[in-house]
Amino acid sequence: MTLVDCTVARHAEAILDILNEAIANSTALYEYEPRSLASMHEWFAARASRGYPVLGIEGDDGTLLGFASYGVFRAYAAFQYTVEHSVYVQVDHRGRGIGERLLRALIDRARQQGLHVLVGGLDASNQASIALHRKLGFVPAGVITQAGFKFGRWLDLAFWQLTLP
């Protein structure tokens, strides 16, 4: 497995597939409708405009197994040192350490860019993601109860943060 900087040309469709699977089958994303390929171009452009990374893990055959990125937390100047991150792993490759490797690499990039706080918005029932964040030093920063509604039930959104030195 190889850590790579993702590009639109090489990775947009694979990232789209990973996201759309999560939208359709999990509460990792509080969305109902699949995203379009055009939305991925906008997504990459938003990150590129700020110099934010899109990191991926490719298998030996070049298949994208997972990705991680961060984006604007709040669109006000005082929040410029805080970002909200996301990590997604292809469903068939979860539980193999890919998410941890991606999140560690993302934390390193945030340090290099002089960022101060990484925030993750996690579904409060996603024990695997909570365990990963706890393992890497993130701490609970609050829960918004019944913030979303999906699959016929209310969902609680838990925020986890890592403060960088």
Short mmCIF file of C-alpha atoms in Angstrom, two decimals:
data_model
loop_
_atom_site.label_atom_id
_atom_site.label_comp_id
_atom_site.label_asym_id
_atom_site.label_seq_id
_atom_site.Cartn_x
_atom_site.Cartn_y
_atom_site.Cartn_z
CA MET A 1 0.00 0.00 0.00
CA THR A 2 1.22 3.47 -0.91
CA LEU A 3 0.32 6.90 0.49
CA VAL A 4 -0.33 9.36 -2.37
CA ASP A 5 -1.51 12.90 -2.97
CA CYS A 6 -4.79 12.46 -4.81
CA THR A 7 -5.59 14.28 -8.05
CA VAL A 8 -8.86 14.96 -9.79
CA ALA A 9 -7.80 13.12 -12.94
CA ARG A 10 -6.61 9.98 -11.18
CA HIS A 11 -8.82 9.75 -8.08
CA ALA A 12 -12.07 11.74 -8.38
CA GLU A 13 -14.15 8.78 -9.55
CA ALA A 14 -12.76 6.43 -6.91
CA ILE A 15 -13.36 9.00 -4.15
CA LEU A 16 -16.87 9.50 -5.50
CA ASP A 17 -17.51 5.74 -5.33
CA ILE A 18 -16.30 5.58 -1.72
CA LEU A 19 -18.43 8.58 -0.70
CA ASN A 20 -21.55 7.37 -2.50
CA GLU A 21 -21.28 3.94 -0.87
CA ALA A 22 -21.09 5.66 2.53
CA ILE A 23 -24.07 7.89 1.69
CA ALA A 24 -26.19 4.91 0.62
CA ASN A 25 -25.25 2.50 3.39
CA SER A 26 -24.04 4.30 6.50
CA THR A 27 -24.47 7.27 8.79
CA ALA A 28 -20.89 8.43 8.17
CA LEU A 29 -22.37 11.13 5.92
CA TYR A 30 -25.66 12.79 6.76
CA GLU A 31 -26.69 12.96 3.11
CA TYR A 32 -29.47 11.20 1.20
CA GLU A 33 -28.55 11.60 -2.46
CA PRO A 34 -25.41 10.36 -4.21
CA ARG A 35 -22.93 13.01 -5.25
CA SER A 36 -22.10 13.70 -8.88
CA LEU A 37 -18.75 13.67 -10.60
CA ALA A 38 -19.12 17.43 -11.15
CA SER A 39 -19.36 17.89 -7.38
CA MET A 40 -16.00 16.17 -6.99
CA HIS A 41 -14.36 18.75 -9.25
CA GLU A 42 -15.75 21.49 -6.99
CA TRP A 43 -14.66 19.55 -3.90
CA PHE A 44 -11.06 19.25 -5.16
CA ALA A 45 -11.01 22.89 -6.24
CA ALA A 46 -12.15 24.09 -2.80
CA ARG A 47 -9.27 22.23 -1.17
CA ALA A 48 -6.71 23.30 -3.76
CA SER A 49 -7.68 26.96 -3.32
CA ARG A 50 -6.55 26.75 0.32
CA GLY A 51 -3.62 24.39 -0.22
CA TYR A 52 -5.41 21.65 1.70
CA PRO A 53 -4.38 18.07 0.97
CA VAL A 54 -6.35 15.15 -0.37
CA LEU A 55 -4.42 12.07 0.65
CA GLY A 56 -5.05 8.53 -0.48
CA ILE A 57 -3.88 5.00 0.09
CA GLU A 58 -3.50 2.95 -3.07
CA GLY A 59 -3.24 -0.81 -3.18
CA ASP A 60 -0.44 -2.55 -5.07
CA ASP A 61 -2.59 -2.47 -8.21
CA GLY A 62 -3.18 1.30 -7.96
CA THR A 63 -6.74 0.99 -6.66
CA LEU A 64 -7.70 3.73 -4.20
CA LEU A 65 -8.50 2.03 -0.88
CA GLY A 66 -9.27 5.16 1.13
CA PHE A 67 -8.77 8.90 1.31
CA ALA A 68 -8.57 11.73 3.81
CA SER A 69 -8.78 15.48 3.58
CA TYR A 70 -9.70 18.58 5.48
CA GLY A 71 -11.56 21.73 4.63
CA VAL A 72 -12.79 24.98 6.07
CA PHE A 73 -14.33 24.60 9.53
CA ARG A 74 -16.06 27.99 9.56
CA ALA A 75 -15.75 30.68 6.89
CA TYR A 76 -14.56 33.47 9.22
CA ALA A 77 -10.99 34.77 9.50
CA ALA A 78 -10.61 33.86 13.17
CA PHE A 79 -11.12 30.17 12.31
CA GLN A 80 -8.28 30.05 9.77
CA TYR A 81 -6.20 27.73 11.98
CA THR A 82 -9.01 25.21 12.50
CA VAL A 83 -10.08 22.66 9.88
CA GLU A 84 -12.67 19.91 9.71
CA HIS A 85 -11.31 16.63 8.45
CA SER A 86 -12.76 13.49 6.95
CA VAL A 87 -11.42 9.98 6.44
CA TYR A 88 -13.17 7.33 4.34
CA VAL A 89 -12.09 3.79 3.54
CA GLN A 90 -13.49 1.54 0.82
CA VAL A 91 -15.98 -0.84 2.44
CA ASP A 92 -14.01 -4.00 1.60
CA HIS A 93 -10.82 -2.62 3.18
CA ARG A 94 -12.06 -1.33 6.53
CA GLY A 95 -10.45 -2.60 9.70
CA ARG A 96 -6.99 -2.97 8.15
CA GLY A 97 -5.32 0.17 9.51
CA ILE A 98 -5.88 2.28 6.39
CA GLY A 99 -7.95 4.89 8.22
CA GLU A 100 -5.29 5.24 10.92
CA ARG A 101 -2.51 5.62 8.39
CA LEU A 102 -4.50 8.27 6.52
CA LEU A 103 -5.42 10.21 9.64
CA ARG A 104 -1.81 10.17 10.90
CA ALA A 105 -0.65 11.54 7.53
CA LEU A 106 -3.36 14.20 7.61
CA ILE A 107 -2.30 15.29 11.10
CA ASP A 108 1.30 15.58 9.86
CA ARG A 109 0.16 17.78 6.95
CA ALA A 110 -1.84 19.98 9.30
CA ARG A 111 1.26 20.48 11.46
CA GLN A 112 3.33 21.34 8.39
CA GLN A 113 0.72 23.91 7.35
CA GLY A 114 0.73 25.58 10.77
CA LEU A 115 -2.81 24.60 11.65
CA HIS A 116 -3.87 24.47 15.28
CA VAL A 117 -7.05 22.39 15.60
CA LEU A 118 -8.47 19.47 13.63
CA VAL A 119 -12.18 18.80 14.15
CA GLY A 120 -14.01 15.63 13.24
CA GLY A 121 -17.79 15.47 13.10
CA LEU A 122 -18.61 11.80 13.77
CA ASP A 123 -21.89 10.01 14.03
CA ALA A 124 -22.05 9.31 17.77
CA SER A 125 -22.83 5.63 17.13
CA ASN A 126 -19.74 5.10 14.93
CA GLN A 127 -17.63 3.30 17.52
CA ALA A 128 -14.82 2.42 15.08
CA SER A 129 -14.29 6.06 14.12
CA ILE A 130 -14.51 7.20 17.74
CA ALA A 131 -11.91 4.59 18.75
CA LEU A 132 -9.58 5.71 15.94
CA HIS A 133 -9.84 9.36 16.92
CA ARG A 134 -9.32 8.57 20.61
CA LYS A 135 -6.25 6.44 19.75
CA LEU A 136 -4.67 9.38 17.90
CA GLY A 137 -5.23 11.84 20.73
CA PHE A 138 -8.51 13.47 19.77
CA VAL A 139 -10.79 14.41 22.66
CA PRO A 140 -14.57 14.85 22.79
CA ALA A 141 -15.64 18.43 22.10
CA GLY A 142 -19.42 18.08 22.36
CA VAL A 143 -22.47 16.36 20.93
CA ILE A 144 -25.40 17.83 19.07
CA THR A 145 -28.25 15.44 19.80
CA GLN A 146 -30.70 14.60 17.05
CA ALA A 147 -28.73 16.73 14.59
CA GLY A 148 -29.59 14.54 11.61
CA PHE A 149 -32.30 12.16 10.46
CA LYS A 150 -31.45 9.18 8.29
CA PHE A 151 -32.67 5.60 7.89
CA GLY A 152 -35.79 6.41 9.91
CA ARG A 153 -34.01 7.56 13.06
CA TRP A 154 -32.48 10.63 14.67
CA LEU A 155 -28.69 10.80 14.68
CA ASP A 156 -26.40 12.47 17.21
CA LEU A 157 -23.36 14.31 15.87
CA ALA A 158 -20.27 14.07 18.08
CA PHE A 159 -17.40 16.49 17.63
CA TRP A 160 -13.84 15.37 18.37
CA GLN A 161 -10.82 17.67 18.29
CA LEU A 162 -7.07 17.45 18.24
CA THR A 163 -5.16 20.55 19.29
CA LEU A 164 -1.74 20.72 17.70
CA PRO A 165 1.22 22.37 19.48
#
